[in-house]
Amino acid sequence: ISSAISGPAYAGIPVTHREHCSQLTVFTGHESPEKKDSNLDYKQLATAPGTRVMLMGVRRLREICETMLAEGGDTDEPAAIIQWATTGLQETVIGTLGTLADKAEAAGMNAPAIVVFGSVVNCRESLDWFENRPLHGRTVAVTRARKQAGKLSTALQGLGAEVLEIPTIRTVRSEGDDLREFAQVVADCHTYDWLIFTSPNAVEFFFDAFYKLYDDARAIGGARIAAVGPATKAKLAEFRMATDLMPEKHVAEELFDTFKEEVGSIENTTMLWVRAKEARKELSQKLNEAGVILDEGVAYQTVIETEDVGGVRKRFEEEGADVISFTSGSTVDNFLDLGLDIPEETMIASIGPITSAVVVENGYEVDAEAEKSDIPHLVEAIVRLVQERLQ
């Protein structure tokens, strides 16, 4: 779809409309500087019926508007300039053929931009849909692992944000003794009363190993399954596995209290906790103190992500962001270990109290924390933060 059509559409301006016009003229305002004379017929452009869309030529906007006026153009004809059309940085300025140049300069409009002349510009008042979204015009940095960033990035983009994906961690399979021990507990998974998963990654690595050992899902036996939160539950559902127990507050430590409340005594219960190498020990300590016969399978580990795809990290260093989001303590630590600083004007959003504690330990303040430790509530926290601080 040509930018001559899509750009105005994202600004709420259809290039044709049965109540306004059925003709469209597209022209460039940036001709070759080697030309002595313009090939454009400004008299025809000034008086042509319907919509005229100018591509490029923002630097010559004043000259072009004045030429069209001199050739018989209507000074009161509606006009609009759309900068960075279809992106989270889109900005639109409305005026007339006689005022647009002044308004564009006052607003600091620069290339890339599209200019629209015609009465269809008036449709924007009722059709503007893109720039009214709650995060429009705001830049949000996402530090989640590249493989997992999609859900958060998509949600933020859907609300209008310009998203900078700066992955600081990536997950890799366990190695050496950890891998051998993990393979053994996966092989024995049917012997446990409970399987505990505290992240979607744990689920994925577990079943990757499971289906290398077994062809039948029933080989998991009668083990019941506990998940830390909805994202982990959803990942289990992808493998056609139901979740039997999930805490209301989505952190690993809450699983212990939920076991006590919903199961009762767990003494002598056999459990397998599938976890990351860096997982905190609070859950295992509580379960062991309660008399659980607990095995821990180290399914994976997180390592720092050093690759800067597309130079996004450099862009953050140069331009910053309105908000930076952290989804785990390791994303905080790794972000800082990469030598990146959080600008004073950049607000910090955390997925939960444990992540927030790491932010504070590193000398920063948390501006917003998700009410529940999951992506939907993190997105809600970011929206509230922007509306309270930046609107």
CSV table of C-alpha atoms in Angstrom, one decimal:
chain,number,residue,atom,x,y,z
A,1,ILE,CA,0.0,0.0,0.0
A,2,SER,CA,1.5,3.3,-1.0
A,3,SER,CA,2.4,5.8,1.7
A,4,ALA,CA,0.3,8.3,-0.3
A,5,ILE,CA,-2.8,6.3,0.9
A,6,SER,CA,-1.7,4.5,4.1
A,7,GLY,CA,-0.1,7.6,5.7
A,8,PRO,CA,-3.2,9.8,5.5
A,9,ALA,CA,-5.4,6.8,6.5
A,10,TYR,CA,-3.4,6.4,9.7
A,11,ALA,CA,-4.1,10.0,10.4
A,12,GLY,CA,-7.8,9.6,9.9
A,13,ILE,CA,-7.8,11.1,6.5
A,14,PRO,CA,-9.2,9.0,3.6
A,15,VAL,CA,-7.8,10.2,0.3
A,16,THR,CA,-11.2,9.8,-1.3
A,17,HIS,CA,-14.7,10.1,0.3
A,18,ARG,CA,-18.1,10.2,-1.4
A,19,GLU,CA,-19.0,13.3,0.5
A,20,HIS,CA,-15.8,15.1,-0.5
A,21,CYS,CA,-14.1,13.9,-3.7
A,22,SER,CA,-13.5,10.9,-5.9
A,23,GLN,CA,-10.2,12.0,-7.4
A,24,LEU,CA,-6.6,11.7,-6.1
A,25,THR,CA,-3.5,13.4,-7.4
A,26,VAL,CA,-0.1,12.4,-6.1
A,27,PHE,CA,3.1,14.4,-6.7
A,28,THR,CA,6.6,14.8,-5.3
A,29,GLY,CA,7.8,18.0,-3.8
A,30,HIS,CA,11.4,17.0,-4.0
A,31,GLU,CA,12.6,17.1,-7.6
A,32,SER,CA,16.2,16.6,-8.7
A,33,PRO,CA,18.3,19.6,-7.7
A,34,GLU,CA,19.9,19.4,-11.2
A,35,LYS,CA,16.7,20.4,-12.8
A,36,LYS,CA,16.6,24.1,-13.9
A,37,ASP,CA,12.8,24.2,-14.2
A,38,SER,CA,10.2,22.3,-12.3
A,39,ASN,CA,8.1,19.7,-14.2
A,40,LEU,CA,5.2,20.3,-11.9
A,41,ASP,CA,2.2,22.3,-13.1
A,42,TYR,CA,1.5,24.2,-10.0
A,43,LYS,CA,-1.5,26.0,-11.5
A,44,GLN,CA,-3.1,22.6,-12.2
A,45,LEU,CA,-2.2,21.4,-8.7
A,46,ALA,CA,-3.6,24.5,-7.1
A,47,THR,CA,-7.0,24.2,-8.8
A,48,ALA,CA,-7.3,20.5,-9.4
A,49,PRO,CA,-10.5,18.9,-7.9
A,50,GLY,CA,-10.2,16.3,-5.2
A,51,THR,CA,-7.3,15.4,-3.0
A,52,ARG,CA,-3.6,16.2,-3.6
A,53,VAL,CA,-1.0,14.3,-1.7
A,54,MET,CA,2.6,15.5,-1.7
A,55,LEU,CA,5.4,13.0,-1.0
A,56,MET,CA,8.7,14.4,0.3
A,57,GLY,CA,9.4,18.0,-0.2
A,58,VAL,CA,8.9,19.0,3.5
A,59,ARG,CA,11.8,21.4,3.3
A,60,ARG,CA,10.1,23.2,0.4
A,61,LEU,CA,6.6,23.2,2.0
A,62,ARG,CA,6.5,27.0,2.4
A,63,GLU,CA,7.7,27.6,-1.2
A,64,ILE,CA,5.2,25.0,-2.6
A,65,CYS,CA,2.2,26.4,-0.6
A,66,GLU,CA,3.1,30.0,-1.7
A,67,THR,CA,3.4,28.9,-5.3
A,68,MET,CA,0.0,27.1,-5.2
A,69,LEU,CA,-1.6,30.2,-3.7
A,70,ALA,CA,-0.1,32.4,-6.4
A,71,GLU,CA,-1.5,30.0,-9.0
A,72,GLY,CA,-5.0,30.4,-7.7
A,73,GLY,CA,-5.2,28.1,-4.7
A,74,ASP,CA,-7.7,28.7,-2.0
A,75,THR,CA,-6.0,30.0,1.2
A,76,ASP,CA,-8.7,28.3,3.3
A,77,GLU,CA,-8.4,24.9,1.8
A,78,PRO,CA,-7.8,22.3,4.5
A,79,ALA,CA,-4.3,20.8,4.6
A,80,ALA,CA,-2.4,18.4,6.9
A,81,ILE,CA,1.2,17.3,7.3
A,82,ILE,CA,1.8,13.8,8.8
A,83,GLN,CA,5.3,13.0,10.1
A,84,TRP,CA,6.6,9.4,10.6
A,85,ALA,CA,3.3,8.1,9.4
A,86,THR,CA,2.1,4.6,10.6
A,87,THR,CA,4.8,4.5,13.3
A,88,GLY,CA,4.5,5.0,17.1
A,89,LEU,CA,6.1,8.4,16.5
A,90,GLN,CA,3.4,9.6,14.1
A,91,GLU,CA,2.4,13.2,14.5
A,92,THR,CA,-0.1,15.2,12.5
A,93,VAL,CA,-0.6,19.0,12.2
A,94,ILE,CA,-3.7,20.4,10.6
A,95,GLY,CA,-4.0,23.8,8.9
A,96,THR,CA,-4.9,25.3,5.6
A,97,LEU,CA,-3.1,26.0,2.4
A,98,GLY,CA,-2.4,29.4,3.8
A,99,THR,CA,-1.3,28.4,7.3
A,100,LEU,CA,0.2,25.0,7.1
A,101,ALA,CA,3.8,26.1,6.5
A,102,ASP,CA,3.7,28.3,9.6
A,103,LYS,CA,2.1,25.6,11.7
A,104,ALA,CA,4.5,22.9,10.5
A,105,GLU,CA,7.5,25.0,11.3
A,106,ALA,CA,6.1,25.9,14.8
A,107,ALA,CA,5.6,22.1,15.5
A,108,GLY,CA,9.1,21.3,14.2
A,109,MET,CA,7.9,18.9,11.5
A,110,ASN,CA,10.6,17.3,9.5
A,111,ALA,CA,11.1,14.5,7.0
A,112,PRO,CA,9.8,11.9,6.6
A,113,ALA,CA,6.4,13.4,6.1
A,114,ILE,CA,3.4,13.4,3.8
A,115,VAL,CA,1.3,16.5,3.0
A,116,VAL,CA,-2.4,16.3,2.1
A,117,PHE,CA,-4.4,19.1,0.5
A,118,GLY,CA,-8.2,18.9,0.2
A,119,SER,CA,-11.5,18.8,2.2
A,120,VAL,CA,-10.9,15.2,3.2
A,121,VAL,CA,-8.6,16.6,5.9
A,122,ASN,CA,-11.8,17.5,7.8
A,123,CYS,CA,-12.6,13.8,8.2
A,124,ARG,CA,-9.8,13.5,10.7
A,125,GLU,CA,-12.0,15.0,13.4
A,126,SER,CA,-14.2,11.9,13.4
A,127,LEU,CA,-11.9,9.3,11.9
A,128,ASP,CA,-8.7,9.8,13.9
A,129,TRP,CA,-8.0,6.4,15.4
A,130,PHE,CA,-4.3,5.9,15.5
A,131,GLU,CA,-3.0,8.9,17.5
A,132,ASN,CA,-5.7,8.6,20.1
A,133,ARG,CA,-4.3,5.4,21.6
A,134,PRO,CA,-3.1,5.8,25.2
A,135,LEU,CA,0.6,5.2,24.5
A,136,HIS,CA,0.8,7.0,21.2
A,137,GLY,CA,3.9,9.1,20.8
A,138,ARG,CA,5.6,7.3,23.7
A,139,THR,CA,8.7,5.1,23.5
A,140,VAL,CA,8.9,2.0,25.7
A,141,ALA,CA,12.1,-0.1,26.0
A,142,VAL,CA,11.5,-3.8,26.4
A,143,THR,CA,14.4,-5.7,28.0
A,144,ARG,CA,12.9,-9.2,27.9
A,145,ALA,CA,14.6,-12.1,26.0
A,146,ARG,CA,14.2,-11.7,22.3
A,147,LYS,CA,12.3,-15.0,22.0
A,148,GLN,CA,9.8,-13.9,24.6
A,149,ALA,CA,9.5,-10.2,23.9
A,150,GLY,CA,6.8,-10.6,21.3
A,151,LYS,CA,3.8,-10.7,23.6
A,152,LEU,CA,4.8,-7.6,25.5
A,153,SER,CA,6.0,-5.7,22.5
A,154,THR,CA,2.8,-6.5,20.5
A,155,ALA,CA,0.6,-5.3,23.4
A,156,LEU,CA,2.5,-2.1,23.8
A,157,GLN,CA,2.5,-1.4,20.0
A,158,GLY,CA,-1.3,-2.1,19.9
A,159,LEU,CA,-1.7,0.7,22.4
A,160,GLY,CA,0.4,3.1,20.3
A,161,ALA,CA,3.9,2.9,21.7
A,162,GLU,CA,7.1,2.9,19.8
A,163,VAL,CA,8.8,-0.1,21.1
A,164,LEU,CA,12.6,-0.5,21.5
A,165,GLU,CA,13.4,-4.2,22.0
A,166,ILE,CA,16.7,-4.4,23.9
A,167,PRO,CA,17.0,-8.0,25.0
A,168,THR,CA,19.4,-8.4,27.9
A,169,ILE,CA,19.0,-12.1,28.5
A,170,ARG,CA,18.7,-15.3,26.5
A,171,THR,CA,18.0,-18.8,27.7
A,172,VAL,CA,20.2,-21.8,27.0
A,173,ARG,CA,19.9,-25.5,27.8
A,174,SER,CA,21.6,-26.8,30.9
A,175,GLU,CA,25.1,-28.3,30.3
A,176,GLY,CA,27.3,-30.9,31.9
A,177,ASP,CA,26.2,-32.4,35.2
A,178,ASP,CA,23.1,-30.2,35.3
A,179,LEU,CA,22.0,-31.6,31.9
A,180,ARG,CA,22.6,-35.2,32.9
A,181,GLU,CA,20.7,-34.8,36.2
A,182,PHE,CA,17.9,-33.0,34.5
A,183,ALA,CA,17.5,-35.8,31.9
A,184,GLN,CA,17.3,-38.3,34.8
A,185,VAL,CA,14.5,-36.5,36.7
A,186,VAL,CA,12.6,-36.0,33.4
A,187,ALA,CA,12.8,-39.8,32.8
A,188,ASP,CA,11.5,-40.3,36.3
A,189,CYS,CA,8.8,-37.7,36.2
A,190,HIS,CA,6.0,-40.3,36.6
A,191,THR,CA,7.3,-41.2,40.0
A,192,TYR,CA,6.5,-37.7,41.6
A,193,ASP,CA,3.3,-36.6,43.2
A,194,TRP,CA,3.8,-33.0,41.9
A,195,LEU,CA,5.6,-31.3,39.1
A,196,ILE,CA,6.3,-27.6,39.8
A,197,PHE,CA,7.0,-25.1,36.9
A,198,THR,CA,7.9,-21.5,37.8
A,199,SER,CA,8.3,-20.2,34.2
A,200,PRO,CA,7.2,-20.8,30.6
A,201,ASN,CA,10.8,-21.6,29.8
A,202,ALA,CA,10.9,-24.4,32.4
A,203,VAL,CA,7.8,-25.9,30.7
A,204,GLU,CA,9.3,-25.7,27.2
A,205,PHE,CA,12.7,-27.2,28.2
A,206,PHE,CA,11.0,-29.9,30.2
A,207,PHE,CA,8.7,-31.1,27.4
A,208,ASP,CA,11.5,-30.9,24.9
A,209,ALA,CA,13.4,-33.4,26.9
A,210,PHE,CA,10.3,-35.4,27.8
A,211,TYR,CA,9.4,-36.1,24.2
A,212,LYS,CA,12.9,-37.1,23.4
A,213,LEU,CA,12.5,-39.8,26.0
A,214,TYR,CA,8.8,-40.7,25.5
A,215,ASP,CA,6.4,-40.9,22.6
A,216,ASP,CA,3.2,-40.9,24.8
A,217,ALA,CA,2.1,-38.0,27.0
A,218,ARG,CA,0.6,-40.6,29.4
A,219,ALA,CA,4.2,-41.4,30.4
A,220,ILE,CA,4.0,-38.4,32.7
A,221,GLY,CA,1.9,-40.7,35.0
A,222,GLY,CA,-0.4,-39.4,37.7
A,223,ALA,CA,1.8,-36.4,38.7
A,224,ARG,CA,-0.2,-33.2,39.4
A,225,ILE,CA,1.1,-29.9,38.1
A,226,ALA,CA,1.6,-26.6,39.8
A,227,ALA,CA,2.3,-23.4,37.8
A,228,VAL,CA,3.5,-20.1,39.1
A,229,GLY,CA,1.2,-17.9,37.0
A,230,PRO,CA,-1.0,-17.6,33.9
A,231,ALA,CA,1.9,-17.4,31.4
A,232,THR,CA,3.3,-20.7,32.7
A,233,LYS,CA,-0.2,-22.2,32.8
A,234,ALA,CA,-0.7,-21.1,29.1
A,235,LYS,CA,2.6,-22.7,28.1
A,236,LEU,CA,1.5,-26.0,29.8
A,237,ALA,CA,-1.8,-25.8,27.9
A,238,GLU,CA,0.2,-25.7,24.6
A,239,PHE,CA,1.4,-29.2,25.6
A,240,ARG,CA,-2.2,-30.2,26.5
A,241,MET,CA,-1.4,-30.3,30.2
A,242,ALA,CA,-3.8,-28.9,32.8
A,243,THR,CA,-2.7,-26.9,35.8
A,244,ASP,CA,-3.9,-28.2,39.2
A,245,LEU,CA,-2.6,-25.5,41.4
A,246,MET,CA,-1.6,-21.8,40.8
A,247,PRO,CA,-1.1,-19.1,43.4
A,248,GLU,CA,-3.1,-15.9,43.3
A,249,LYS,CA,0.2,-13.9,43.5
A,250,HIS,CA,2.4,-15.0,40.7
A,251,VAL,CA,5.8,-15.5,42.3
A,252,ALA,CA,7.5,-18.8,43.2
A,253,GLU,CA,7.4,-18.2,47.0
A,254,GLU,CA,3.6,-18.0,47.0
A,255,LEU,CA,3.4,-21.5,45.7
A,256,PHE,CA,4.3,-22.8,49.2
A,257,ASP,CA,1.4,-21.0,50.9
A,258,THR,CA,-1.0,-22.1,48.1
A,259,PHE,CA,0.1,-25.8,48.7
A,260,LYS,CA,-0.6,-25.4,52.4
A,261,GLU,CA,-4.0,-23.8,51.8
A,262,GLU,CA,-5.3,-26.0,49.0
A,263,VAL,CA,-3.5,-29.3,49.6
A,264,GLY,CA,-3.0,-29.3,53.4
A,265,SER,CA,-0.1,-31.3,54.8
A,266,ILE,CA,2.6,-31.9,52.2
A,267,GLU,CA,5.0,-33.9,54.4
A,268,ASN,CA,6.6,-36.8,52.6
A,269,THR,CA,5.1,-35.6,49.3
A,270,THR,CA,7.4,-36.1,46.4
A,271,MET,CA,7.9,-33.1,44.2
A,272,LEU,CA,10.0,-32.2,41.2
A,273,TRP,CA,10.8,-28.5,40.7
A,274,VAL,CA,11.8,-27.7,37.1
A,275,ARG,CA,13.7,-24.4,37.4
A,276,ALA,CA,16.4,-22.1,36.0
A,277,LYS,CA,20.0,-22.4,37.3
A,278,GLU,CA,19.6,-18.9,38.8
A,279,ALA,CA,16.3,-19.5,40.6
A,280,ARG,CA,16.0,-18.2,44.1
A,281,LYS,CA,16.1,-20.8,46.9
A,282,GLU,CA,13.2,-19.5,49.0
A,283,LEU,CA,10.7,-22.0,47.6
A,284,SER,CA,13.0,-25.0,48.0
A,285,GLN,CA,13.8,-24.0,51.6
A,286,LYS,CA,10.2,-23.8,52.6
A,287,LEU,CA,9.2,-27.1,50.9
A,288,ASN,CA,12.1,-28.9,52.5
A,289,GLU,CA,11.3,-27.5,55.9
A,290,ALA,CA,7.7,-28.7,55.4
A,291,GLY,CA,9.0,-32.3,54.9
A,292,VAL,CA,8.6,-32.4,51.1
A,293,ILE,CA,10.8,-34.9,49.4
A,294,LEU,CA,12.0,-32.4,46.8
A,295,ASP,CA,14.2,-32.9,43.7
A,296,GLU,CA,15.2,-29.9,41.6
A,297,GLY,CA,15.8,-30.2,37.8
A,298,VAL,CA,17.9,-27.4,36.3
A,299,ALA,CA,16.4,-27.2,32.9
A,300,TYR,CA,18.1,-24.1,31.6
A,301,GLN,CA,20.2,-21.0,32.5
A,302,THR,CA,20.0,-17.4,31.5
A,303,VAL,CA,23.0,-15.7,30.0
A,304,ILE,CA,23.6,-12.1,29.1
A,305,GLU,CA,22.6,-11.1,25.5
A,306,THR,CA,25.4,-9.2,23.9
A,307,GLU,CA,24.1,-9.0,20.3
A,308,ASP,CA,22.6,-5.7,19.3
A,309,VAL,CA,20.3,-6.5,16.4
A,310,GLY,CA,19.5,-3.4,14.3
A,311,GLY,CA,21.5,-1.1,16.6
A,312,VAL,CA,18.5,-0.7,19.0
A,313,ARG,CA,20.8,-0.5,22.0
A,314,LYS,CA,22.7,2.4,20.4
A,315,ARG,CA,19.5,4.1,19.6
A,316,PHE,CA,18.5,3.9,23.3
A,317,GLU,CA,21.8,5.4,24.3
A,318,GLU,CA,21.3,8.3,21.9
A,319,GLU,CA,17.6,8.9,22.3
A,320,GLY,CA,16.5,7.2,25.5
A,321,ALA,CA,12.9,6.2,26.1
A,322,ASP,CA,9.9,7.4,28.0
A,323,VAL,CA,9.6,4.1,29.9
A,324,ILE,CA,11.9,1.1,30.3
A,325,SER,CA,10.3,-2.2,31.4
A,326,PHE,CA,11.9,-5.0,33.4
A,327,THR,CA,10.4,-8.5,33.7
A,328,SER,CA,12.9,-10.1,36.0
A,329,GLY,CA,15.9,-9.3,38.2
A,330,SER,CA,18.3,-10.7,35.7
A,331,THR,CA,17.0,-8.3,33.0
A,332,VAL,CA,17.9,-5.4,35.4
A,333,ASP,CA,21.3,-6.8,36.2
A,334,ASN,CA,22.2,-7.6,32.7
A,335,PHE,CA,21.0,-4.3,31.3
A,336,LEU,CA,23.4,-2.5,33.7
A,337,ASP,CA,26.2,-5.1,33.0
A,338,LEU,CA,26.0,-4.2,29.4
A,339,GLY,CA,27.2,-0.7,30.4
A,340,LEU,CA,23.8,0.9,29.7
A,341,ASP,CA,22.5,3.7,31.9
A,342,ILE,CA,18.9,4.6,32.6
A,343,PRO,CA,18.4,8.3,31.9
A,344,GLU,CA,17.0,10.4,34.8
A,345,GLU,CA,13.9,11.3,32.7
A,346,THR,CA,13.2,7.6,31.8
A,347,MET,CA,10.6,6.0,34.0
A,348,ILE,CA,11.0,2.4,35.2
A,349,ALA,CA,8.2,-0.2,35.1
A,350,SER,CA,8.6,-3.5,36.9
A,351,ILE,CA,6.7,-6.7,36.6
A,352,GLY,CA,6.6,-7.4,40.3
A,353,PRO,CA,8.1,-6.9,43.8
A,354,ILE,CA,11.1,-9.2,43.3
A,355,THR,CA,12.2,-7.4,40.1
A,356,SER,CA,11.5,-4.0,41.8
A,357,ALA,CA,13.9,-5.0,44.7
A,358,VAL,CA,16.7,-5.5,42.2
A,359,VAL,CA,16.0,-2.1,40.6
A,360,VAL,CA,16.3,-0.5,44.0
A,361,GLU,CA,19.4,-2.5,44.9
A,362,ASN,CA,21.0,-0.9,41.8
A,363,GLY,CA,20.2,2.6,43.0
A,364,TYR,CA,17.1,3.4,40.9
A,365,GLU,CA,13.5,4.1,41.8
A,366,VAL,CA,10.6,2.1,40.4
A,367,ASP,CA,7.9,4.3,39.0
A,368,ALA,CA,5.3,1.6,38.4
A,369,GLU,CA,4.8,-2.0,39.4
A,370,ALA,CA,2.4,-4.5,38.0
A,371,GLU,CA,-0.4,-5.5,40.4
A,372,LYS,CA,0.1,-9.1,39.4
A,373,SER,CA,3.4,-10.4,38.1
A,374,ASP,CA,2.4,-11.0,34.5
A,375,ILE,CA,2.5,-9.2,31.1
A,376,PRO,CA,-1.1,-7.9,31.0
A,377,HIS,CA,-0.8,-6.3,34.4
A,378,LEU,CA,2.7,-4.9,33.4
A,379,VAL,CA,1.1,-3.3,30.4
A,380,GLU,CA,-1.7,-1.8,32.5
A,381,ALA,CA,0.9,-0.4,34.9
A,382,ILE,CA,2.7,1.3,32.0
A,383,VAL,CA,-0.5,2.8,30.6
A,384,ARG,CA,-1.4,4.2,34.0
A,385,LEU,CA,2.1,5.6,34.5
A,386,VAL,CA,2.1,7.4,31.2
A,387,GLN,CA,-1.4,8.8,31.7
A,388,GLU,CA,-0.5,10.1,35.2
A,389,ARG,CA,3.0,11.5,34.4
A,390,LEU,CA,3.1,12.4,30.7
A,391,GLN,CA,-0.4,13.3,29.5
